[in-house]
Amino acid sequence: MRLYINDLSLSSQFQSPAAFVSNLDDLLRLREGNQVVANCLFCSRDIRLRPVTGGHTFQEAVASTGDKNLIRRVLAWLGKSGPFWDENRQFNADDYFEHSKVDVTDTSLGEAARVLLAGSQANLVSFQSGGFDYKPVSVQHGLPEDVLGTILLDNEWNFANLRRLISSLAPRPVNWDQMLEQAKDRFDFVEFSESSISYLGAEPFSSCVVDRVFELCRVLNEYAELLSIAKGTSERSNEIVTKHFSGEKAWFSDESVTNKRKFSEQMKFNPIGGGDKVSCTWHGKIKSPQYRVHFRWPISHGEKIQVYYIGPKITKS
């Protein structure tokens, strides 16, 4: 699957360079934190010249911040790593495409349309409020006097949804190792110890367990991300704690005092990065079969949630 950044969605819509950079940073963090996204997110080398405010191009807005780290990150992407679709365009014998009566042959809309016509999967990624906050985006193939067809491109303008989009299109795991690899790709704010699934070695593989593990990790990931962005708790993070960490039907809970004493050693794990063993009594619950996801809790601003155990309920009597 390929994602094409819609260069036409940069159309001077931002009120200031800072407003553009805020939106851009969401995309950069997603790209830098997820190798799957980085590998399939294609752009044009000329996107840096697109207007983002009334008086700034993409590159001018970035430069105007004076933020050396931001400039370095953008240069690493647009000056070096890409990937760039215009360096290896998809061939099409009838190479003319329009959108809303405008020639888009040499834009990402044209390239995404060519890729779809060639039988591969292609989606657009648009910056918000640039005239493309909708889906699908229609592209006409062929000259106006000789229309060959219409291509409908799926489009995403909320960068937070990109990870879920890619995850939903990935093949379902068929073993525990694939579950762990996909979990690492999906959840940027959750870390998994290398031994976290070693306890599943003798257990039969279950797609239902995988789905539940992913759902538990999704909540943990959202909480850690919110804490990182807000530099502390927020209304949404407090809502997650109230909904999923308290009450009789809580998804996550601590062990009882009795279980902590009785199973103390079984709930100590080798830490990520080395050092003394870590006690992880907090866990996410899977009812059928009775499995648990043990993780380090609580966390502070800037920390990831560390998962140390996925397997059968440790305190099972």
XYZ file of C-alpha atoms in Angstrom:
317
model
C 0.000 0.000 0.000
C 1.173 3.544 -0.766
C 0.101 6.825 0.810
C 0.528 9.965 -1.292
C 0.769 13.370 0.388
C -1.606 15.607 -1.501
C 0.553 18.610 -2.467
C -2.539 20.485 -3.682
C -3.921 20.449 -0.128
C -1.286 23.048 0.727
C -2.969 26.176 -0.586
C -2.106 29.089 1.732
C -4.761 27.966 4.219
C -2.750 28.466 7.414
C -2.917 31.780 9.267
C 0.734 31.659 10.318
C 3.886 29.539 9.967
C 3.305 28.338 13.534
C -0.151 27.006 12.631
C 1.303 25.098 9.684
C 4.216 23.746 11.724
C 1.809 22.459 14.375
C -0.041 20.424 11.741
C 3.220 19.342 10.110
C 4.649 18.169 13.434
C 1.766 15.710 13.828
C 2.748 14.145 10.505
C 6.467 14.176 11.314
C 5.977 12.462 14.665
C 3.855 9.780 13.058
C 6.378 9.249 10.266
C 9.380 9.177 12.596
C 7.734 6.948 15.163
C 6.439 4.290 12.787
C 8.685 2.734 10.149
C 5.683 1.285 8.321
C 4.341 4.805 7.797
C 7.771 6.149 6.811
C 8.197 3.479 4.143
C 4.842 3.965 2.448
C 4.379 7.751 2.765
C 5.272 9.212 -0.639
C 5.625 12.881 -1.522
C 6.965 15.056 -4.321
C 10.345 16.738 -3.976
C 8.605 19.993 -4.939
C 6.156 19.897 -2.037
C 8.581 22.164 -0.166
C 7.637 24.936 -2.631
C 3.883 24.770 -2.001
C 2.275 27.857 -0.337
C 1.184 27.238 3.247
C 0.365 30.820 4.321
C -0.321 34.002 2.379
C 3.399 34.786 2.363
C 5.273 31.558 3.089
C 6.052 28.387 1.210
C 6.480 25.086 3.048
C 10.250 25.507 3.361
C 10.022 29.202 4.255
C 7.542 28.507 7.043
C 9.818 25.848 8.516
C 12.904 28.079 8.230
C 11.100 31.021 9.826
C 10.693 29.119 13.093
C 14.445 29.092 13.713
C 13.948 25.658 15.262
C 17.127 23.776 14.310
C 15.707 20.418 15.320
C 12.589 20.906 13.180
C 14.693 22.076 10.225
C 16.938 19.036 10.588
C 13.944 16.666 10.668
C 12.364 18.228 7.576
C 15.667 18.205 5.664
C 16.194 14.539 6.540
C 12.779 13.804 5.047
C 12.412 16.126 2.048
C 16.090 16.488 1.253
C 17.150 12.895 1.588
C 14.989 9.942 2.594
C 11.609 10.614 0.965
C 10.393 8.364 -0.552
C 9.615 10.546 -3.599
C 7.037 9.360 -6.103
C 8.223 11.752 -8.844
C 11.585 9.983 -9.066
C 9.945 6.769 -10.277
C 6.531 7.539 -11.720
C 4.003 4.877 -12.546
C 3.675 4.498 -16.327
C 0.354 5.120 -18.046
C -0.031 5.281 -21.818
C -2.871 7.844 -21.631
C -1.153 10.103 -19.131
C -3.567 12.937 -18.498
C -5.637 13.448 -15.336
C -7.930 16.222 -14.095
C -9.561 17.119 -10.808
C -12.318 19.763 -10.852
C -11.284 20.674 -14.412
C -7.661 21.299 -13.334
C -4.743 19.338 -14.785
C -3.321 17.173 -11.955
C -1.196 14.855 -14.104
C 2.039 15.954 -12.448
C 0.742 15.993 -8.894
C 0.215 13.346 -6.248
C -3.441 13.035 -7.339
C -2.275 12.034 -10.795
C 0.281 9.582 -9.452
C -2.166 7.970 -7.023
C -4.631 7.580 -9.895
C -1.954 5.957 -12.075
C -1.043 3.519 -9.310
C -4.686 2.531 -8.807
C -5.142 2.011 -12.541
C -2.065 -0.248 -12.475
C -3.787 -2.487 -9.955
C -2.033 -1.417 -6.739
C -3.488 0.253 -3.659
C -3.042 3.996 -3.187
C -4.528 6.497 -0.732
C -4.234 10.260 -0.427
C -3.067 12.087 2.702
C -4.175 15.734 2.787
C -3.355 18.642 5.062
C -6.414 19.935 6.880
C -8.505 22.848 5.593
C -6.781 22.838 2.212
C -9.930 22.046 0.248
C -9.641 18.264 0.574
C -11.352 17.503 3.875
C -13.551 14.857 2.284
C -13.473 11.419 0.703
C -13.337 10.030 -1.889
C -11.470 12.475 -4.134
C -12.533 12.116 -7.743
C -9.929 12.227 -10.542
C -10.908 12.187 -14.218
C -8.714 10.132 -16.539
C -8.256 11.367 -20.084
C -8.783 14.618 -21.983
C -12.085 16.481 -21.439
C -13.142 15.637 -24.987
C -12.174 11.978 -24.571
C -12.811 10.916 -20.974
C -11.515 7.401 -20.268
C -12.895 7.007 -16.769
C -13.138 8.309 -13.221
C -10.856 7.215 -10.371
C -12.043 7.556 -6.779
C -9.192 8.031 -4.304
C -9.621 7.353 -0.625
C -8.335 10.279 1.391
C -7.330 10.952 5.001
C -6.894 14.467 6.406
C -6.729 13.562 10.100
C -3.153 12.422 10.642
C -4.100 10.605 13.848
C -6.070 8.127 11.728
C -3.161 7.137 9.487
C -1.774 4.521 11.852
C -5.177 2.899 12.197
C -5.626 3.014 8.425
C -2.374 1.159 7.818
C -3.006 -1.305 10.632
C -6.448 -2.148 9.296
C -4.966 -3.034 5.917
C -2.172 -5.226 7.274
C -2.645 -9.022 7.051
C -3.967 -10.494 10.281
C -1.284 -12.160 12.430
C -1.116 -15.940 12.132
C 1.252 -16.516 15.078
C 2.347 -14.849 18.308
C 5.521 -13.401 16.773
C 3.497 -11.579 14.107
C 1.161 -10.278 16.812
C 4.107 -8.731 18.650
C 5.608 -7.213 15.496
C 2.305 -5.628 14.486
C 1.762 -4.355 18.026
C 5.160 -2.626 17.901
C 4.197 -0.976 14.596
C 0.740 0.073 15.742
C 1.409 1.483 19.185
C 4.130 4.124 19.301
C 3.651 4.892 22.996
C 3.817 1.282 24.191
C 7.078 -0.645 24.549
C 7.194 -4.427 24.598
C 9.975 -6.409 26.231
C 11.487 -9.011 23.919
C 10.384 -11.741 26.325
C 6.811 -10.468 26.673
C 5.366 -13.247 24.499
C 7.738 -16.013 25.601
C 4.998 -17.132 27.987
C 2.768 -17.864 24.979
C 5.147 -20.398 23.450
C 3.163 -23.432 24.579
C -0.238 -21.814 24.106
C -2.369 -22.409 20.993
C -2.595 -19.351 18.762
C -5.889 -17.452 18.974
C -7.081 -14.599 16.760
C -9.545 -13.617 19.490
C -6.685 -13.145 21.933
C -4.822 -11.043 19.352
C -7.843 -8.779 18.882
C -8.170 -8.291 22.640
C -4.434 -7.627 23.090
C -4.604 -4.973 20.358
C -7.661 -3.365 21.941
C -6.026 -3.211 25.377
C -2.843 -1.781 23.890
C -4.854 0.783 21.935
C -6.222 2.227 25.184
C -2.806 2.202 26.871
C -1.252 3.845 23.829
C -3.867 6.604 23.745
C -3.379 7.328 27.436
C 0.418 7.570 27.131
C 0.139 9.742 24.021
C -2.305 12.126 25.731
C -0.010 12.401 28.739
C 2.903 13.205 26.454
C 1.051 15.864 24.467
C -0.593 17.574 27.438
C 2.470 17.289 29.714
C 0.132 15.878 32.328
C -3.398 14.628 32.749
C -6.234 16.042 30.668
C -9.983 15.660 30.493
C -9.636 12.802 27.989
C -6.889 10.952 29.894
C -8.923 11.228 33.105
C -11.914 9.866 31.202
C -9.864 6.821 30.124
C -8.820 6.137 33.725
C -12.402 6.467 34.965
C -13.793 4.244 32.219
C -11.167 1.499 32.021
C -9.165 1.518 35.286
C -11.913 1.532 37.900
C -15.102 -0.329 38.699
C -16.073 -3.998 38.670
C -15.826 -4.270 34.875
C -12.544 -2.382 34.540
C -10.299 -3.512 31.690
C -7.203 -2.813 33.788
C -6.606 -3.354 37.496
C -3.972 -3.995 40.130
C -3.572 -7.356 41.864
C -5.025 -7.879 45.311
C -2.771 -7.585 48.351
C -2.953 -11.347 48.786
C -1.925 -12.058 45.191
C 0.891 -9.530 45.362
C 2.317 -11.403 48.342
C 1.648 -14.909 47.042
C 2.839 -14.343 43.455
C 5.416 -11.637 44.071
C 8.290 -13.352 42.245
C 6.155 -14.446 39.281
C 5.201 -10.822 38.632
C 8.790 -9.551 38.476
C 10.267 -9.214 34.981
C 13.591 -8.346 33.379
C 13.388 -4.625 32.561
C 13.641 -3.092 29.119
C 17.178 -1.732 28.880
C 18.613 -3.828 31.717
C 18.834 -3.411 35.488
C 16.950 -4.873 38.421
C 13.741 -6.772 37.855
C 10.542 -4.752 37.608
C 7.406 -5.576 39.553
C 4.345 -5.285 37.273
C 1.170 -6.083 39.149
C -1.105 -3.926 36.989
C -2.606 -5.856 34.105
C -5.123 -5.831 31.278
C -7.704 -8.607 31.250
C -8.633 -11.191 28.655
C -11.506 -13.355 29.840
C -11.578 -16.306 27.451
C -9.054 -17.789 27.743
C -7.913 -16.226 31.021
C -4.889 -14.283 29.821
C -3.289 -11.144 31.200
C -1.203 -8.258 29.830
C 1.098 -7.020 32.623
C 2.553 -3.529 32.315
C 4.361 -0.921 34.376
C 1.996 1.581 35.991
C 1.613 4.462 36.636
C 3.599 6.505 34.142
C 4.662 10.141 33.974
C 4.768 12.705 31.181
C 7.071 11.598 28.360
C 7.164 7.942 29.390
C 5.926 5.032 27.343
C 3.895 2.224 28.864
C 6.111 -0.843 29.137
C 4.507 -4.262 28.604
C 6.409 -7.186 30.155
C 4.026 -10.106 30.014
C 1.325 -11.422 27.700
C 0.109 -14.865 28.651
C -2.005 -17.050 30.931
C -3.248 -15.528 34.167
C -0.347 -15.705 36.617
C -2.519 -15.796 39.746
C -4.683 -18.639 38.517
C -5.194 -21.103 41.363
